[in-house]
């Protein structure tokens, strides 16, 4: 049968070679060199499937062993295929096949995979490269396969990727030796540092830091040390033998006006616990002032010697607020119970209250501390505004019922509600002019706890329960805005008057009347949903109050209330807070982080986020008034420890007819899917689409994209409302 099949294939190898490979695969027969020669005769369109059959045959024959007999000839074939990169699917199969080779027989297979790594932007290809490099390294005897190549001078980027993928100290050693070489450029050094930080052991990480300081201490910044710090935070691997190098770095005589050097030292001291640094910090404390001195005080929190305790206690009694705050913060980091009396003193002073609140929040992740804090606050009296700020901060951090009760009591917040009076209105308007910040106010407006966005739209983004605020500041005086927030039921805007309906079953329903529809009365409820009540089920109706909850703003300190009012007064009046007429996506959705979604993405690929997978759940998201997407509000996913955090968003566009859509987004840090299909972002500015509705999903690399950005839609496309 085999002879007959071979003869049949020989009659027309261009079209029949694939069937012969399938025949071998089904019968679990080993692929031969003669079989590989058929790639020269077969139609290139079937090469991808033929390669898949090669590595499937290996799995059928001996899944635990690499391909040894064909390693050299198959490597040559794959290298030839990799010269043709116009078919990404063929490239993917070539990389997978290369990963099945025996590196001990053909170490050239390493170069085969590295050639493919020059093709970037495809997450599936990147994963295949990562997997194949690990497989090849496992078949290389005694040391890493990376050692089989003597010269990496022209391939340092590929080397860094390979070290990250293989992730063993043997692989890291290749990078460490290059980092220690004075000939290496700064850019290449940074790439290798990031890779070694993933793969190296504690000794290798220490050698890397010493090499950085030895080369040029002035270039050692927090960003450059960050990969080493991230490694320590991830698995507690701290670089060894860095004490002398760190002291040498800290004691530089070069000016440090931006505090860059202190930032590095502070972070290292907290994570690596370098004991040799303590005496240098105490000495520097006596020769510095201002922010630099405060940073040194913060850094001393990493040490708990008698000398450090004595120094911090003295500083906590200083007449200078900044020193008291820094010393209390440092004591709280190492001896939190001892810091509580000091925190209570800071909470009494308006100048130090905000900083004290931050220290309290930093202590809430310890189970034993909230009850102690609650007891201390319960026995004290706090200024009302400081109590409001502290209560808000505690709630935002997750909440502590007993502590919140103590704060309300200490600040007498049950009696300290915002009540509109002529005097308060005048004072607030004056502060809006003198101290109000629309920038801070927009952040307050967007807080989930206030739910402003759920009820009000600004332009076409937001809820429909309350009036659209698009031109509030341009059409209303400040006194009207103050009254609308503090006494929302005093004057209800036309079209937003409410009804209270009593049904024949005794149910009371409050909502905005949308009119009668046939035999029913339609109401929009406070959650934005609409309901219809049968007319014959209505016992009684009467005018209702505003759907804005009573006391919604009582938790805001006066400055935050002023900032919120300033923002609302700026809407439609100041250019920076006027909705642009540009076609910007303002209403979209973002992917919720759940354990199910994270697990699903880790087991599959990012493509799943663009599918109809039931594990993917989305929530509404709005842009800021300037049209930019607030990245800080998006959940983050991490598929692999070496990959950056990623967020996902999606939005709809409509094509009135077949044509070309133009989607304007940043050029770096984004991947795209259109209607579930991966789409290069370079093609989004001239994207042919059929008429109808389409869904665009974007993944955001949070390491590359750190600033808010707008999404603009043009061409023949319009934004789907």
PDB file of N, CA and C in Angstrom, residues 344 347-348 376-391 403-417 554:
ATOM      1  N   UNK A 344      -2.820  60.286  65.867  1.00  0.00           N
ATOM      2  CA  UNK A 344      -3.946  61.026  66.444  1.00  0.00           C
ATOM      3  C   UNK A 344      -3.611  62.511  66.576  1.00  0.00           C
ATOM      4  N   UNK A 347      -3.928  64.099  63.171  1.00  0.00           N
ATOM      5  CA  UNK A 347      -5.320  64.229  62.735  1.00  0.00           C
ATOM      6  C   UNK A 347      -6.014  65.451  63.335  1.00  0.00           C
ATOM      7  N   UNK A 348      -5.422  66.064  64.322  1.00  0.00           N
ATOM      8  CA  UNK A 348      -6.033  67.238  64.939  1.00  0.00           C
ATOM      9  C   UNK A 348      -5.730  68.524  64.176  1.00  0.00           C
ATOM     10  N   UNK A 376      -8.827  54.125  69.414  1.00  0.00           N
ATOM     11  CA  UNK A 376      -8.152  55.408  69.634  1.00  0.00           C
ATOM     12  C   UNK A 376      -8.993  56.566  69.115  1.00  0.00           C
ATOM     13  N   UNK A 377      -9.589  56.410  67.946  1.00  0.00           N
ATOM     14  CA  UNK A 377     -10.396  57.487  67.356  1.00  0.00           C
ATOM     15  C   UNK A 377     -11.704  57.659  68.118  1.00  0.00           C
ATOM     16  N   UNK A 378     -12.257  56.556  68.624  1.00  0.00           N
ATOM     17  CA  UNK A 378     -13.528  56.613  69.355  1.00  0.00           C
ATOM     18  C   UNK A 378     -13.415  57.479  70.608  1.00  0.00           C
ATOM     19  N   UNK A 379     -12.223  57.547  71.181  1.00  0.00           N
ATOM     20  CA  UNK A 379     -12.011  58.335  72.400  1.00  0.00           C
ATOM     21  C   UNK A 379     -11.579  59.764  72.108  1.00  0.00           C
ATOM     22  N   UNK A 380     -11.569  60.155  70.823  1.00  0.00           N
ATOM     23  CA  UNK A 380     -11.052  61.474  70.455  1.00  0.00           C
ATOM     24  C   UNK A 380     -12.136  62.310  69.784  1.00  0.00           C
ATOM     25  N   UNK A 381     -11.817  63.568  69.566  1.00  0.00           N
ATOM     26  CA  UNK A 381     -12.647  64.454  68.754  1.00  0.00           C
ATOM     27  C   UNK A 381     -11.814  64.885  67.554  1.00  0.00           C
ATOM     28  N   UNK A 382     -12.446  64.871  66.371  1.00  0.00           N
ATOM     29  CA  UNK A 382     -11.741  65.240  65.148  1.00  0.00           C
ATOM     30  C   UNK A 382     -12.428  66.422  64.486  1.00  0.00           C
ATOM     31  N   UNK A 383     -11.666  67.328  63.876  1.00  0.00           N
ATOM     32  CA  UNK A 383     -12.290  68.390  63.079  1.00  0.00           C
ATOM     33  C   UNK A 383     -13.169  67.774  61.990  1.00  0.00           C
ATOM     34  N   UNK A 384     -14.314  68.385  61.730  1.00  0.00           N
ATOM     35  CA  UNK A 384     -15.305  67.804  60.823  1.00  0.00           C
ATOM     36  C   UNK A 384     -14.730  67.507  59.445  1.00  0.00           C
ATOM     37  N   UNK A 385     -14.018  68.455  58.853  1.00  0.00           N
ATOM     38  CA  UNK A 385     -13.498  68.257  57.501  1.00  0.00           C
ATOM     39  C   UNK A 385     -12.470  67.124  57.452  1.00  0.00           C
ATOM     40  N   UNK A 386     -11.631  67.043  58.483  1.00  0.00           N
ATOM     41  CA  UNK A 386     -10.645  65.959  58.528  1.00  0.00           C
ATOM     42  C   UNK A 386     -11.353  64.618  58.686  1.00  0.00           C
ATOM     43  N   UNK A 387     -12.408  64.583  59.505  1.00  0.00           N
ATOM     44  CA  UNK A 387     -13.171  63.342  59.686  1.00  0.00           C
ATOM     45  C   UNK A 387     -13.828  62.918  58.378  1.00  0.00           C
ATOM     46  N   UNK A 388     -14.357  63.883  57.627  1.00  0.00           N
ATOM     47  CA  UNK A 388     -14.970  63.551  56.332  1.00  0.00           C
ATOM     48  C   UNK A 388     -13.940  62.929  55.389  1.00  0.00           C
ATOM     49  N   UNK A 389     -12.769  63.550  55.300  1.00  0.00           N
ATOM     50  CA  UNK A 389     -11.719  63.026  54.418  1.00  0.00           C
ATOM     51  C   UNK A 389     -11.284  61.632  54.848  1.00  0.00           C
ATOM     52  N   UNK A 390     -11.103  61.455  56.147  1.00  0.00           N
ATOM     53  CA  UNK A 390     -10.666  60.160  56.668  1.00  0.00           C
ATOM     54  C   UNK A 390     -11.720  59.091  56.395  1.00  0.00           C
ATOM     55  N   UNK A 391     -12.994  59.420  56.607  1.00  0.00           N
ATOM     56  CA  UNK A 391     -14.069  58.462  56.366  1.00  0.00           C
ATOM     57  C   UNK A 391     -14.106  58.062  54.893  1.00  0.00           C
ATOM     58  N   UNK A 403     -14.414  51.046  62.434  1.00  0.00           N
ATOM     59  CA  UNK A 403     -13.589  52.247  62.297  1.00  0.00           C
ATOM     60  C   UNK A 403     -14.414  53.402  61.733  1.00  0.00           C
ATOM     61  N   UNK A 404     -15.263  53.121  60.757  1.00  0.00           N
ATOM     62  CA  UNK A 404     -16.108  54.168  60.176  1.00  0.00           C
ATOM     63  C   UNK A 404     -17.050  54.748  61.232  1.00  0.00           C
ATOM     64  N   UNK A 405     -17.594  53.883  62.067  1.00  0.00           N
ATOM     65  CA  UNK A 405     -18.487  54.355  63.135  1.00  0.00           C
ATOM     66  C   UNK A 405     -17.739  55.281  64.095  1.00  0.00           C
ATOM     67  N   UNK A 406     -16.500  54.908  64.426  1.00  0.00           N
ATOM     68  CA  UNK A 406     -15.699  55.732  65.333  1.00  0.00           C
ATOM     69  C   UNK A 406     -15.384  57.089  64.706  1.00  0.00           C
ATOM     70  N   UNK A 407     -15.102  57.104  63.409  1.00  0.00           N
ATOM     71  CA  UNK A 407     -14.791  58.366  62.727  1.00  0.00           C
ATOM     72  C   UNK A 407     -16.014  59.276  62.712  1.00  0.00           C
ATOM     73  N   UNK A 408     -17.184  58.699  62.414  1.00  0.00           N
ATOM     74  CA  UNK A 408     -18.409  59.518  62.403  1.00  0.00           C
ATOM     75  C   UNK A 408     -18.670  60.126  63.776  1.00  0.00           C
ATOM     76  N   UNK A 409     -18.417  59.338  64.821  1.00  0.00           N
ATOM     77  CA  UNK A 409     -18.626  59.850  66.181  1.00  0.00           C
ATOM     78  C   UNK A 409     -17.613  60.944  66.510  1.00  0.00           C
ATOM     79  N   UNK A 410     -16.336  60.695  66.212  1.00  0.00           N
ATOM     80  CA  UNK A 410     -15.286  61.654  66.563  1.00  0.00           C
ATOM     81  C   UNK A 410     -15.453  62.969  65.814  1.00  0.00           C
ATOM     82  N   UNK A 411     -15.955  62.900  64.584  1.00  0.00           N
ATOM     83  CA  UNK A 411     -16.140  64.117  63.799  1.00  0.00           C
ATOM     84  C   UNK A 411     -17.542  64.673  63.859  1.00  0.00           C
ATOM     85  N   UNK A 412     -18.422  64.013  64.663  1.00  0.00           N
ATOM     86  CA  UNK A 412     -19.827  64.421  64.793  1.00  0.00           C
ATOM     87  C   UNK A 412     -20.469  64.588  63.411  1.00  0.00           C
ATOM     88  N   UNK A 413     -20.227  63.591  62.550  1.00  0.00           N
ATOM     89  CA  UNK A 413     -20.679  63.701  61.164  1.00  0.00           C
ATOM     90  C   UNK A 413     -22.182  63.510  61.012  1.00  0.00           C
ATOM     91  N   UNK A 414     -22.831  62.871  61.983  1.00  0.00           N
ATOM     92  CA  UNK A 414     -24.284  62.724  61.879  1.00  0.00           C
ATOM     93  C   UNK A 414     -24.963  64.088  61.934  1.00  0.00           C
ATOM     94  N   UNK A 415     -24.339  65.019  62.639  1.00  0.00           N
ATOM     95  CA  UNK A 415     -24.903  66.369  62.732  1.00  0.00           C
ATOM     96  C   UNK A 415     -24.290  67.312  61.698  1.00  0.00           C
ATOM     97  N   UNK A 416     -23.212  66.864  61.042  1.00  0.00           N
ATOM     98  CA  UNK A 416     -22.469  67.761  60.150  1.00  0.00           C
ATOM     99  C   UNK A 416     -22.854  67.538  58.689  1.00  0.00           C
ATOM    100  N   UNK A 417     -24.135  67.569  58.399  1.00  0.00           N
ATOM    101  CA  UNK A 417     -24.591  67.415  57.019  1.00  0.00           C
ATOM    102  C   UNK A 417     -24.512  68.760  56.307  1.00  0.00           C
ATOM    103  N   UNK A 554     -22.678  64.472  51.615  1.00  0.00           N
ATOM    104  CA  UNK A 554     -22.302  64.757  53.002  1.00  0.00           C
ATOM    105  C   UNK A 554     -20.912  64.232  53.354  1.00  0.00           C
TER     106      UNK A 554
END
